[in-house]
Amino acid sequence: MNSIPTAPPSGFRDFLPESCALRTRAVEKVSAVYRSFGFAQIATSAVEDLAVLLGKGGGENEKLIFKILKRGDKLEAALAAKEDPADLGLRFDLTLPLARYYSKNKGTLPNPFKAFQIGPVWRAERAQKGRYREFYQCDADIIGSDSPACEVEVISALMAAFEVMGVEAPQVVLNDRVILFALLDAAGVPQDKRGGTCVLLDKLDKVERAQIVTELTELLGPGPAQALEKSIIDGDKISVAPEALARLEWIRETLKTTAGIEARVSPSLIRGFDYYTGPVFEFRSPKLSGSLGGGGRYDKLTEKFGGAPVPACGASIGFERLMLLLEEDPAAAKAGGPDFCMTVFSEELRAQSLKLAARLRQAGKTVDVYPGKAKLGTQFKYADAKRAARVLVLGPDEAAAGVVNVKELATGKEEKVALETLL
Amino acid sequence: MNSIPTAPPSGFRDFLPESCALRTRAVEKVSAVYRSFGFAQIATSAVEDLAVLLGKGGGENEKLIFKILKRGDKLEAALAAKEDPADLGLRFDLTLPLARYYSKNKGTLPNPFKAFQIGPVWRAERAQKGRYREFYQCDADIIGSDSPACEVEVISALMAAFEVMGVEAPQVVLNDRVILFALLDAAGVPQDKRGGTCVLLDKLDKVERAQIVTELTELLGPGPAQALEKSIIDGDKISVAPEALARLEWIRETLKTTAGIEARVSPSLIRGFDYYTGPVFEFRSPKLSGSLGGGGRYDKLTEKFGGAPVPACGASIGFERLMLLLEEDPAAAKAGGPDFCMTVFSEELRAQSLKLAARLRQAGKTVDVYPGKAKLGTQFKYADAKRAARVLVLGPDEAAAGVVNVKELATGKEEKVALETLL
């Protein structure tokens, strides 16, 4: 009887070789693009003190945190006293750890600090198709500058990453929290209904417009709902927050003139996180519903860790959604196998086979040697399963003649090649 | 008042840009070596069901697991019923998840399956200098073959990785669990004292030999202790387990003839994990006490997940110890900065500066653009902090003349270069 599961826990994943190779190549490509923009890679701990993750009024986030049990005597004491049995938790994004990291290390970091971070985050959400409890984020942030040039740089870096990854026609949508809140104020939305109103507006992409307007009317009454329909849903020009409007226009224009990026302003773009204070943006693909990533300005987040607030702006690639797009592309998904699979003809010839493999590796080739003893037919099947480009056979005749038999698996073409020629 | 910590939890670490760059390069280099030997990269979930991590008689490991609290109603119910409030845990090594992964996916994997895995593992050990609660492992394994050629392949791959990483004169030490247990039997060590005896023998590197012998005598009496002193500590030739001895000798000899690796057999090498069933090995550096990594054959581990046992052999690089060695090497530790730091002379010239940066990036260069507005002096200090190789200034005169001012930071050499020449 076996009751030990062989699948990972619900919402968690293992990756088969081909899928893993695709992910590794994607991480390397995105890293290279971020680096080319002058972002320096950092890494933060996967585990954080709960005090960092929860902070003031954790609310929604608190429910999503995987909490880690206290250990030993502390656990006993907490359980006996009916206190929180947890003291640590898994990070649920890379931005909060970055703010902590910056607060700790700012004295030794360049100013402004351009950082990128790629790694897993964990959220205890209900597992469903395409939504995982462990997933990667690829963040790029600039901390220490309030210039809208940061938005241009961050958006340009992400667009360059999408381009390198072969994403077709990614789109940028822009908005500004300052403008959004000013429009809510102008429409007469009371402070305590801002949150609910934003939740409704955020559904504009997924739900019929008429439905949203009905729900807004139920929540706010007909006056504010009509005003919001005009200003936010239809995007009629209304003069609120002129400085924020000018900043957003500068970002849109500069993206166009410097990088040829045609961004679209959408007054209803929300982006979920509470910590955004200014421009927010989102990346979309015509091939996917939802977003490929997004970000914004968060000028207050470092306040949480004491000291003066430091202006900051960053964005995150939704890595798993990017992988969904890439996996649809057979060319991208096809992982290359080794250059050669070296068979082992007999125990007597094993050492010579291993030596040949070693010399090919020294010449920069990837060479799999069949591990173990098996008939040549079995070894050829193995080479096939490994997607090797060529299979090498070094039998007694070949060894005596100083040659090796090379078979190209794609064509079946076979020839004897002198060892020196091969190397 | 600020009570939210800015440091990661005790035993956990953040990585500054230079250190992070060093780690990323090391991971990429080790990956490339493993790949060149035909190992395919896989990834497993960071989080495992506790049933997987604990299994039968978890014992020592159980104490080291970071356990994750159940969520929602399940947590309430568990606390009320005084049941285990945890259902998941962080993986403490990469071998057990690999065995689970293989058991689940063996039908679709090549056979034998050569896999490598690089990633963090977590152990709730007392934090101390050089010992962390979150650390990387780099594992290479071959599952599905009982040939000692697997040991040769795995050991050769790790030695090649050490070579690429610039580790000086790494040494391989070999032993076999079958020989070890046969020697314990021959010396008359009773079954129930095997564990305690191994714990003592494992300290031979750190504790005086006389002290070990005294403690063995206390544990086993003078007869067995003297026998062990002869056979295991002095390594006198004693004919036990002839097949295992022949296999170990074949591995030693084949490492030498095929890869020029001079391995040493040590009858007292233990390697901690319970799951080893045959040859075990360890990698050492004359510059470090303790090991750089190790591994062995574990032919029974997949049994845990049901089905027939599958022979397996693997090894792990102790990544954090490798980093300790590399950080001592100033050449290796020095992370290169961007090729260029592009300054922004004025708002009017920002677009032109960003365009130049974009074109340089397209030409394969890494280019940091100063994010924000600041005097040129401040921007030069920033370029210095980023370790940029060259600083570019595009002022009104340069723009009019179609040139850019290039300053090499290492030499202070400055010259005006035509834009087309630079590109």
Short mmCIF file of N, CA and C in Angstrom, two decimals, chain A residues 2 4-9 12-17 20 24 28 35-38 40-49 52 66-69 71 79 85 88 100-101 103-105 109-112 114 122 133-134 142 145 147 149 153 250 257-258 304-306 347 350-351 354-355 361 366-372 382 386, chain B residues 2 4-9 12-17 20 24 28 35-38 40-49 52 66-69 71 79 88 100-101 103-105 109-112 114 122 133-134 142 145 147 149 153 250 257-258 304-306 347 350-351 354-355 361 366-372 382 386:
data_model
loop_
_atom_site.label_atom_id
_atom_site.label_comp_id
_atom_site.label_asym_id
_atom_site.label_seq_id
_atom_site.Cartn_x
_atom_site.Cartn_y
_atom_site.Cartn_z
N ASN A 2 0.45 2.18 -0.80
CA ASN A 2 1.22 3.42 -0.89
C ASN A 2 0.28 4.61 -0.79
N ILE A 4 1.60 7.70 -0.07
CA ILE A 4 2.41 8.91 -0.23
C ILE A 4 2.24 9.44 -1.64
N PRO A 5 1.82 10.70 -1.78
CA PRO A 5 1.51 11.22 -3.12
C PRO A 5 2.77 11.36 -3.97
N THR A 6 2.61 11.16 -5.29
CA THR A 6 3.73 11.41 -6.20
C THR A 6 3.54 12.74 -6.92
N ALA A 7 2.36 13.35 -6.79
CA ALA A 7 2.13 14.67 -7.40
C ALA A 7 2.52 15.75 -6.40
N PRO A 8 2.93 16.91 -6.89
CA PRO A 8 3.18 18.01 -5.96
C PRO A 8 1.85 18.45 -5.33
N PRO A 9 1.89 19.23 -4.23
CA PRO A 9 0.64 19.65 -3.61
C PRO A 9 -0.23 20.45 -4.59
N PHE A 12 0.72 23.55 -6.90
CA PHE A 12 2.17 23.58 -7.10
C PHE A 12 2.52 22.71 -8.30
N ARG A 13 3.68 22.94 -8.88
CA ARG A 13 4.04 22.22 -10.10
C ARG A 13 5.47 21.72 -10.09
N ASP A 14 5.66 20.60 -10.79
CA ASP A 14 7.01 20.18 -11.19
C ASP A 14 7.14 20.53 -12.67
N PHE A 15 8.36 20.59 -13.17
CA PHE A 15 8.55 20.88 -14.60
C PHE A 15 9.35 19.78 -15.26
N LEU A 16 8.78 19.24 -16.35
CA LEU A 16 9.48 18.23 -17.13
C LEU A 16 10.64 18.90 -17.87
N PRO A 17 11.62 18.11 -18.34
CA PRO A 17 12.84 18.70 -18.91
C PRO A 17 12.57 19.77 -19.98
N CYS A 20 11.12 22.89 -18.45
CA CYS A 20 12.12 23.53 -17.59
C CYS A 20 13.16 24.27 -18.43
N THR A 24 14.06 28.21 -18.20
CA THR A 24 15.42 28.70 -17.93
C THR A 24 15.88 29.66 -19.01
N GLU A 28 16.83 33.61 -18.56
CA GLU A 28 18.12 34.15 -19.00
C GLU A 28 17.93 35.30 -19.99
N ARG A 35 19.44 43.61 -17.72
CA ARG A 35 20.83 44.02 -17.53
C ARG A 35 21.24 45.05 -18.57
N SER A 36 20.77 44.87 -19.80
CA SER A 36 21.16 45.79 -20.88
C SER A 36 20.60 47.19 -20.62
N PHE A 37 19.59 47.30 -19.76
CA PHE A 37 19.05 48.60 -19.39
C PHE A 37 19.70 49.15 -18.11
N GLY A 38 20.69 48.45 -17.60
CA GLY A 38 21.39 48.94 -16.41
C GLY A 38 20.75 48.54 -15.09
N ALA A 40 20.47 46.05 -12.04
CA ALA A 40 21.36 45.06 -11.44
C ALA A 40 20.52 44.01 -10.73
N GLN A 41 20.90 42.75 -10.91
CA GLN A 41 20.11 41.68 -10.28
C GLN A 41 20.34 41.65 -8.77
N ILE A 42 19.26 41.47 -8.03
CA ILE A 42 19.37 41.23 -6.59
C ILE A 42 18.54 39.99 -6.27
N ALA A 43 18.71 39.48 -5.06
CA ALA A 43 17.88 38.36 -4.61
C ALA A 43 17.51 38.62 -3.17
N THR A 44 16.27 38.34 -2.82
CA THR A 44 15.85 38.45 -1.44
C THR A 44 15.41 37.09 -0.94
N SER A 45 15.37 36.97 0.36
CA SER A 45 14.96 35.74 1.02
C SER A 45 13.55 35.33 0.61
N ALA A 46 13.33 34.03 0.41
CA ALA A 46 11.98 33.54 0.08
C ALA A 46 11.05 33.65 1.28
N VAL A 47 11.67 33.63 2.45
CA VAL A 47 10.90 33.62 3.70
C VAL A 47 11.05 34.99 4.38
N GLU A 48 9.95 35.55 4.86
CA GLU A 48 9.98 36.85 5.52
C GLU A 48 9.36 36.73 6.91
N ASP A 49 9.77 37.63 7.81
CA ASP A 49 9.05 37.72 9.08
C ASP A 49 7.60 38.08 8.78
N VAL A 52 6.73 41.72 8.48
CA VAL A 52 7.02 42.39 7.21
C VAL A 52 5.86 42.16 6.24
N PHE A 66 1.22 32.00 2.84
CA PHE A 66 1.56 30.71 3.41
C PHE A 66 2.39 30.98 4.67
N LYS A 67 1.83 30.67 5.83
CA LYS A 67 2.51 30.96 7.10
C LYS A 67 3.31 29.75 7.55
N ILE A 68 4.47 30.02 8.14
CA ILE A 68 5.36 28.94 8.58
C ILE A 68 5.28 28.82 10.10
N LEU A 69 5.10 27.58 10.53
CA LEU A 69 4.95 27.25 11.94
C LEU A 69 6.21 27.60 12.73
N ARG A 71 8.96 26.86 15.66
CA ARG A 71 9.63 25.59 15.89
C ARG A 71 9.84 25.36 17.39
N LEU A 79 0.95 27.46 21.11
CA LEU A 79 -0.25 26.65 21.06
C LEU A 79 -0.95 26.66 22.43
N PRO A 85 0.50 30.52 15.99
CA PRO A 85 1.55 29.50 15.96
C PRO A 85 2.59 29.73 14.86
N LEU A 88 6.83 33.15 10.58
CA LEU A 88 7.40 33.48 9.28
C LEU A 88 6.37 33.23 8.19
N ARG A 100 11.93 46.40 1.68
CA ARG A 100 12.67 46.07 2.90
C ARG A 100 14.17 46.07 2.63
N TYR A 101 14.54 45.43 1.55
CA TYR A 101 15.95 45.31 1.13
C TYR A 101 16.57 46.69 0.93
N SER A 103 15.51 49.53 2.18
CA SER A 103 15.59 50.25 3.46
C SER A 103 16.81 49.80 4.25
N LYS A 104 17.13 48.53 4.15
CA LYS A 104 18.28 48.01 4.89
C LYS A 104 19.60 48.43 4.25
N ASN A 105 19.69 48.40 2.92
CA ASN A 105 20.98 48.52 2.23
C ASN A 105 21.21 49.84 1.51
N LEU A 109 24.02 51.20 -1.73
CA LEU A 109 23.53 51.01 -3.10
C LEU A 109 23.68 52.28 -3.91
N PRO A 110 23.82 52.17 -5.23
CA PRO A 110 23.81 53.38 -6.08
C PRO A 110 22.49 54.11 -5.88
N ASN A 111 22.51 55.40 -6.11
CA ASN A 111 21.29 56.19 -5.98
C ASN A 111 21.09 57.03 -7.24
N PRO A 112 19.98 56.93 -7.93
CA PRO A 112 18.88 55.96 -7.77
C PRO A 112 19.36 54.52 -7.96
N LYS A 114 18.63 50.93 -9.52
CA LYS A 114 17.87 50.19 -10.54
C LYS A 114 18.11 48.70 -10.32
N TRP A 122 4.67 33.06 -3.59
CA TRP A 122 3.69 32.06 -3.19
C TRP A 122 2.40 32.72 -2.70
N ARG A 133 -0.14 28.38 -7.07
CA ARG A 133 0.18 28.86 -5.73
C ARG A 133 1.66 29.19 -5.62
N GLU A 134 2.43 28.71 -6.57
CA GLU A 134 3.85 29.03 -6.64
C GLU A 134 4.09 29.49 -8.06
N ILE A 142 13.00 51.04 -10.14
CA ILE A 142 13.94 52.14 -9.92
C ILE A 142 13.51 52.84 -8.63
N SER A 145 14.02 58.04 -7.36
CA SER A 145 13.81 59.14 -8.30
C SER A 145 12.31 59.32 -8.53
N SER A 147 11.29 61.19 -11.07
CA SER A 147 11.16 61.60 -12.46
C SER A 147 10.31 60.60 -13.26
N ALA A 149 10.78 59.89 -16.08
CA ALA A 149 11.72 59.15 -16.92
C ALA A 149 11.85 57.71 -16.43
N GLU A 153 11.65 54.33 -18.63
CA GLU A 153 12.72 53.32 -18.61
C GLU A 153 12.18 51.93 -18.26
N TRP A 250 3.34 63.20 -20.80
CA TRP A 250 4.79 63.21 -21.05
C TRP A 250 5.31 61.78 -21.19
N THR A 257 8.45 58.78 -28.73
CA THR A 257 9.59 59.39 -29.43
C THR A 257 10.89 58.64 -29.16
N THR A 258 11.04 58.04 -27.97
CA THR A 258 12.33 57.41 -27.68
C THR A 258 12.35 55.93 -28.02
N LYS A 304 7.05 52.13 5.33
CA LYS A 304 6.71 51.02 6.23
C LYS A 304 7.90 50.59 7.08
N PHE A 305 9.10 50.75 6.50
CA PHE A 305 10.31 50.30 7.20
C PHE A 305 11.04 51.44 7.89
N GLY A 306 10.35 52.56 8.14
CA GLY A 306 10.94 53.68 8.84
C GLY A 306 11.68 54.60 7.89
N GLU A 347 32.07 -3.29 -22.40
CA GLU A 347 32.83 -2.84 -21.23
C GLU A 347 34.27 -2.51 -21.60
N ARG A 350 34.43 0.95 -22.94
CA ARG A 350 33.80 2.03 -22.18
C ARG A 350 34.79 3.19 -21.96
N ALA A 351 36.00 2.86 -21.54
CA ALA A 351 36.96 3.92 -21.23
C ALA A 351 37.24 4.78 -22.47
N LEU A 354 34.22 7.00 -23.10
CA LEU A 354 34.15 8.11 -22.14
C LEU A 354 35.20 9.17 -22.47
N LYS A 355 36.36 8.70 -22.91
CA LYS A 355 37.44 9.65 -23.25
C LYS A 355 37.06 10.50 -24.45
N ARG A 361 33.42 17.32 -25.19
CA ARG A 361 32.94 18.35 -24.26
C ARG A 361 33.95 19.48 -24.15
N THR A 366 27.90 19.35 -26.25
CA THR A 366 27.19 18.63 -25.20
C THR A 366 27.09 17.18 -25.62
N VAL A 367 27.54 16.29 -24.74
CA VAL A 367 27.64 14.87 -25.07
C VAL A 367 27.05 14.03 -23.95
N ASP A 368 26.01 13.30 -24.26
CA ASP A 368 25.44 12.37 -23.31
C ASP A 368 26.09 11.02 -23.56
N VAL A 369 26.58 10.37 -22.49
CA VAL A 369 27.07 9.00 -22.63
C VAL A 369 26.00 8.09 -22.06
N TYR A 370 25.66 7.03 -22.78
CA TYR A 370 24.63 6.13 -22.26
C TYR A 370 25.10 5.58 -20.92
N PRO A 371 24.26 5.77 -19.87
CA PRO A 371 24.71 5.34 -18.54
C PRO A 371 24.27 3.90 -18.30
N GLY A 372 25.20 2.98 -18.29
CA GLY A 372 24.87 1.59 -18.00
C GLY A 372 25.20 0.70 -19.17
N TYR A 382 17.30 5.37 -26.53
CA TYR A 382 17.60 6.37 -25.50
C TYR A 382 18.02 7.68 -26.16
N LYS A 386 16.24 11.36 -25.87
CA LYS A 386 16.98 12.54 -25.42
C LYS A 386 17.06 13.61 -26.51
N ASN B 2 9.43 52.46 14.55
CA ASN B 2 9.42 51.45 13.50
C ASN B 2 9.85 50.11 14.10
N ILE B 4 9.16 47.20 12.37
CA ILE B 4 9.21 46.22 11.29
C ILE B 4 10.66 46.03 10.85
N PRO B 5 11.15 44.80 10.90
CA PRO B 5 12.57 44.58 10.62
C PRO B 5 12.91 44.85 9.15
N THR B 6 14.13 45.35 8.91
CA THR B 6 14.59 45.51 7.54
C THR B 6 15.55 44.38 7.16
N ALA B 7 15.97 43.58 8.14
CA ALA B 7 16.84 42.44 7.85
C ALA B 7 15.97 41.22 7.55
N PRO B 8 16.46 40.29 6.72
CA PRO B 8 15.71 39.05 6.53
C PRO B 8 15.70 38.26 7.84
N PRO B 9 14.83 37.26 7.99
CA PRO B 9 14.79 36.49 9.22
C PRO B 9 16.14 35.81 9.50
N PHE B 12 18.40 33.56 7.15
CA PHE B 12 18.05 33.83 5.75
C PHE B 12 18.88 35.01 5.25
N ARG B 13 19.01 35.15 3.95
CA ARG B 13 19.87 36.18 3.40
C ARG B 13 19.25 36.90 2.22
N ASP B 14 19.62 38.17 2.07
CA ASP B 14 19.44 38.90 0.82
C ASP B 14 20.80 38.93 0.14
N PHE B 15 20.81 39.21 -1.17
CA PHE B 15 22.09 39.31 -1.87
C PHE B 15 22.22 40.65 -2.56
N LEU B 16 23.32 41.34 -2.25
CA LEU B 16 23.61 42.61 -2.91
C LEU B 16 23.96 42.33 -4.37
N PRO B 17 23.90 43.37 -5.23
CA PRO B 17 24.06 43.13 -6.67
C PRO B 17 25.32 42.33 -7.03
N CYS B 20 24.99 38.75 -5.95
CA CYS B 20 23.94 38.10 -6.73
C CYS B 20 24.45 37.76 -8.14
N THR B 24 24.58 34.07 -9.84
CA THR B 24 23.92 33.77 -11.11
C THR B 24 24.91 33.19 -12.11
N GLU B 28 24.80 29.46 -13.81
CA GLU B 28 24.82 29.27 -15.26
C GLU B 28 25.98 28.38 -15.69
N ARG B 35 24.73 20.15 -18.37
CA ARG B 35 24.11 19.96 -19.68
C ARG B 35 25.08 19.27 -20.65
N SER B 36 26.34 19.69 -20.58
CA SER B 36 27.34 19.13 -21.51
C SER B 36 27.54 17.64 -21.26
N PHE B 37 27.15 17.15 -20.07
CA PHE B 37 27.23 15.72 -19.78
C PHE B 37 25.91 15.00 -20.10
N GLY B 38 24.95 15.73 -20.68
CA GLY B 38 23.69 15.08 -21.06
C GLY B 38 22.65 15.04 -19.95
N ALA B 40 19.56 16.63 -18.09
CA ALA B 40 18.51 17.58 -18.46
C ALA B 40 18.01 18.27 -17.19
N GLN B 41 17.81 19.59 -17.29
CA GLN B 41 17.36 20.31 -16.10
C GLN B 41 15.88 20.02 -15.80
N ILE B 42 15.59 19.82 -14.54
CA ILE B 42 14.19 19.73 -14.10
C ILE B 42 13.99 20.69 -12.94
N ALA B 43 12.75 20.93 -12.58
CA ALA B 43 12.46 21.74 -11.40
C ALA B 43 11.31 21.08 -10.65
N THR B 44 11.41 21.07 -9.35
CA THR B 44 10.32 20.54 -8.53
C THR B 44 9.79 21.65 -7.64
N SER B 45 8.60 21.45 -7.18
CA SER B 45 7.94 22.39 -6.27
C SER B 45 8.77 22.64 -5.02
N ALA B 46 8.81 23.90 -4.55
CA ALA B 46 9.53 24.21 -3.31
C ALA B 46 8.80 23.65 -2.10
N VAL B 47 7.50 23.50 -2.27
CA VAL B 47 6.64 23.06 -1.16
C VAL B 47 6.19 21.62 -1.42
N GLU B 48 6.27 20.79 -0.39
CA GLU B 48 5.87 19.39 -0.52
C GLU B 48 4.81 19.07 0.53
N ASP B 49 3.98 18.08 0.23
CA ASP B 49 3.10 17.55 1.28
C ASP B 49 3.97 17.02 2.42
N VAL B 52 5.16 13.49 2.21
CA VAL B 52 6.34 13.20 1.38
C VAL B 52 7.61 13.46 2.18
N PHE B 66 10.73 23.20 7.80
CA PHE B 66 9.85 24.36 7.99
C PHE B 66 8.46 23.92 7.57
N LYS B 67 7.54 23.85 8.55
CA LYS B 67 6.19 23.39 8.26
C LYS B 67 5.28 24.56 7.96
N ILE B 68 4.36 24.36 7.04
CA ILE B 68 3.44 25.43 6.63
C ILE B 68 2.06 25.16 7.21
N LEU B 69 1.53 26.22 7.82
CA LEU B 69 0.25 26.16 8.51
C LEU B 69 -0.88 25.85 7.53
N ARG B 71 -4.68 26.31 6.14
CA ARG B 71 -5.38 27.58 5.91
C ARG B 71 -6.87 27.46 6.23
N LEU B 79 -6.61 23.07 15.05
CA LEU B 79 -6.27 23.65 16.35
C LEU B 79 -7.27 23.18 17.41
N LEU B 88 1.77 21.16 4.90
CA LEU B 88 2.81 21.26 3.88
C LEU B 88 4.14 21.59 4.55
N ARG B 100 10.21 11.53 -5.87
CA ARG B 100 8.77 11.68 -6.07
C ARG B 100 8.46 11.99 -7.54
N TYR B 101 9.20 12.93 -8.10
CA TYR B 101 9.05 13.38 -9.49
C TYR B 101 9.24 12.22 -10.45
N SER B 103 8.94 9.01 -9.78
CA SER B 103 7.86 8.03 -9.61
C SER B 103 6.62 8.48 -10.36
N LYS B 104 6.37 9.77 -10.38
CA LYS B 104 5.18 10.29 -11.06
C LYS B 104 5.34 10.26 -12.58
N ASN B 105 6.54 10.63 -13.07
CA ASN B 105 6.71 10.90 -14.50
C ASN B 105 7.50 9.85 -15.28
N LEU B 109 9.67 9.82 -19.24
CA LEU B 109 11.07 10.26 -19.17
C LEU B 109 11.98 9.26 -19.89
N PRO B 110 13.11 9.72 -20.44
CA PRO B 110 14.08 8.77 -21.00
C PRO B 110 14.52 7.79 -19.91
N ASN B 111 14.94 6.61 -20.33
CA ASN B 111 15.38 5.62 -19.36
C ASN B 111 16.73 5.07 -19.80
N PRO B 112 17.77 5.18 -19.00
CA PRO B 112 17.86 5.86 -17.70
C PRO B 112 17.62 7.37 -17.82
N LYS B 114 18.73 11.05 -16.79
CA LYS B 114 19.82 11.87 -16.25
C LYS B 114 19.28 13.28 -16.02
N TRP B 122 15.52 24.33 2.29
CA TRP B 122 15.34 25.03 3.57
C TRP B 122 15.47 24.05 4.73
N ARG B 133 19.68 28.83 6.71
CA ARG B 133 18.41 28.11 6.74
C ARG B 133 17.80 28.02 5.34
N GLU B 134 18.32 28.84 4.43
CA GLU B 134 17.91 28.78 3.02
C GLU B 134 19.21 28.73 2.23
N ILE B 142 21.39 10.13 -11.85
CA ILE B 142 21.02 9.18 -12.91
C ILE B 142 20.12 8.12 -12.28
N SER B 145 19.61 2.96 -13.61
CA SER B 145 20.73 2.11 -14.00
C SER B 145 21.53 1.73 -12.76
N SER B 147 24.52 0.39 -13.12
CA SER B 147 25.92 0.30 -13.55
C SER B 147 26.79 1.29 -12.78
N ALA B 149 29.06 2.73 -13.95
CA ALA B 149 29.38 3.81 -14.90
C ALA B 149 28.64 5.09 -14.49
N GLU B 153 30.18 8.82 -14.18
CA GLU B 153 29.61 9.94 -14.91
C GLU B 153 29.26 11.10 -13.96
N TRP B 250 36.69 -0.58 -9.48
CA TRP B 250 36.39 -0.28 -10.89
C TRP B 250 36.08 1.22 -11.06
N THR B 257 41.34 6.46 -15.62
CA THR B 257 41.67 6.25 -17.04
C THR B 257 40.82 7.11 -17.96
N THR B 258 39.59 7.43 -17.57
CA THR B 258 38.74 8.18 -18.50
C THR B 258 38.77 9.67 -18.29
N LYS B 304 9.62 4.31 -1.67
CA LYS B 304 8.75 5.10 -0.80
C LYS B 304 7.46 5.51 -1.51
N PHE B 305 7.57 5.70 -2.83
CA PHE B 305 6.41 6.18 -3.59
C PHE B 305 5.69 5.04 -4.31
N GLY B 306 5.93 3.80 -3.89
CA GLY B 306 5.24 2.67 -4.47
C GLY B 306 5.98 2.13 -5.68
N GLU B 347 16.39 68.19 -20.09
CA GLU B 347 15.12 67.59 -20.51
C GLU B 347 14.99 67.59 -22.03
N ARG B 350 16.75 64.65 -23.45
CA ARG B 350 16.47 63.32 -22.90
C ARG B 350 16.10 62.33 -24.01
N ALA B 351 15.21 62.75 -24.90
CA ALA B 351 14.75 61.82 -25.94
C ALA B 351 15.93 61.35 -26.79
N LEU B 354 18.00 58.87 -24.76
CA LEU B 354 17.34 57.57 -24.66
C LEU B 354 17.43 56.81 -25.98
N LYS B 355 17.32 57.55 -27.09
CA LYS B 355 17.41 56.90 -28.41
C LYS B 355 18.79 56.31 -28.64
N ARG B 361 21.95 49.41 -27.20
CA ARG B 361 21.45 48.12 -26.69
C ARG B 361 21.17 47.17 -27.85
N THR B 366 25.31 46.80 -22.98
CA THR B 366 24.50 47.12 -21.81
C THR B 366 24.68 48.60 -21.52
N VAL B 367 23.55 49.30 -21.42
CA VAL B 367 23.58 50.76 -21.28
C VAL B 367 22.64 51.19 -20.17
N ASP B 368 23.17 51.78 -19.13
CA ASP B 368 22.35 52.35 -18.08
C ASP B 368 22.10 53.81 -18.43
N VAL B 369 20.85 54.25 -18.39
CA VAL B 369 20.54 55.67 -18.56
C VAL B 369 20.26 56.23 -17.17
N TYR B 370 20.86 57.36 -16.82
CA TYR B 370 20.62 57.93 -15.50
C TYR B 370 19.13 58.19 -15.35
N PRO B 371 18.49 57.61 -14.32
CA PRO B 371 17.05 57.76 -14.18
C PRO B 371 16.73 59.01 -13.36
N GLY B 372 16.23 60.03 -14.00
CA GLY B 372 15.85 61.24 -13.27
C GLY B 372 16.64 62.43 -13.72
N TYR B 382 27.10 58.49 -10.00
CA TYR B 382 26.20 57.33 -10.18
C TYR B 382 26.87 56.29 -11.09
N LYS B 386 27.89 52.44 -10.28
CA LYS B 386 27.42 51.31 -11.08
C LYS B 386 28.58 50.57 -11.76
#
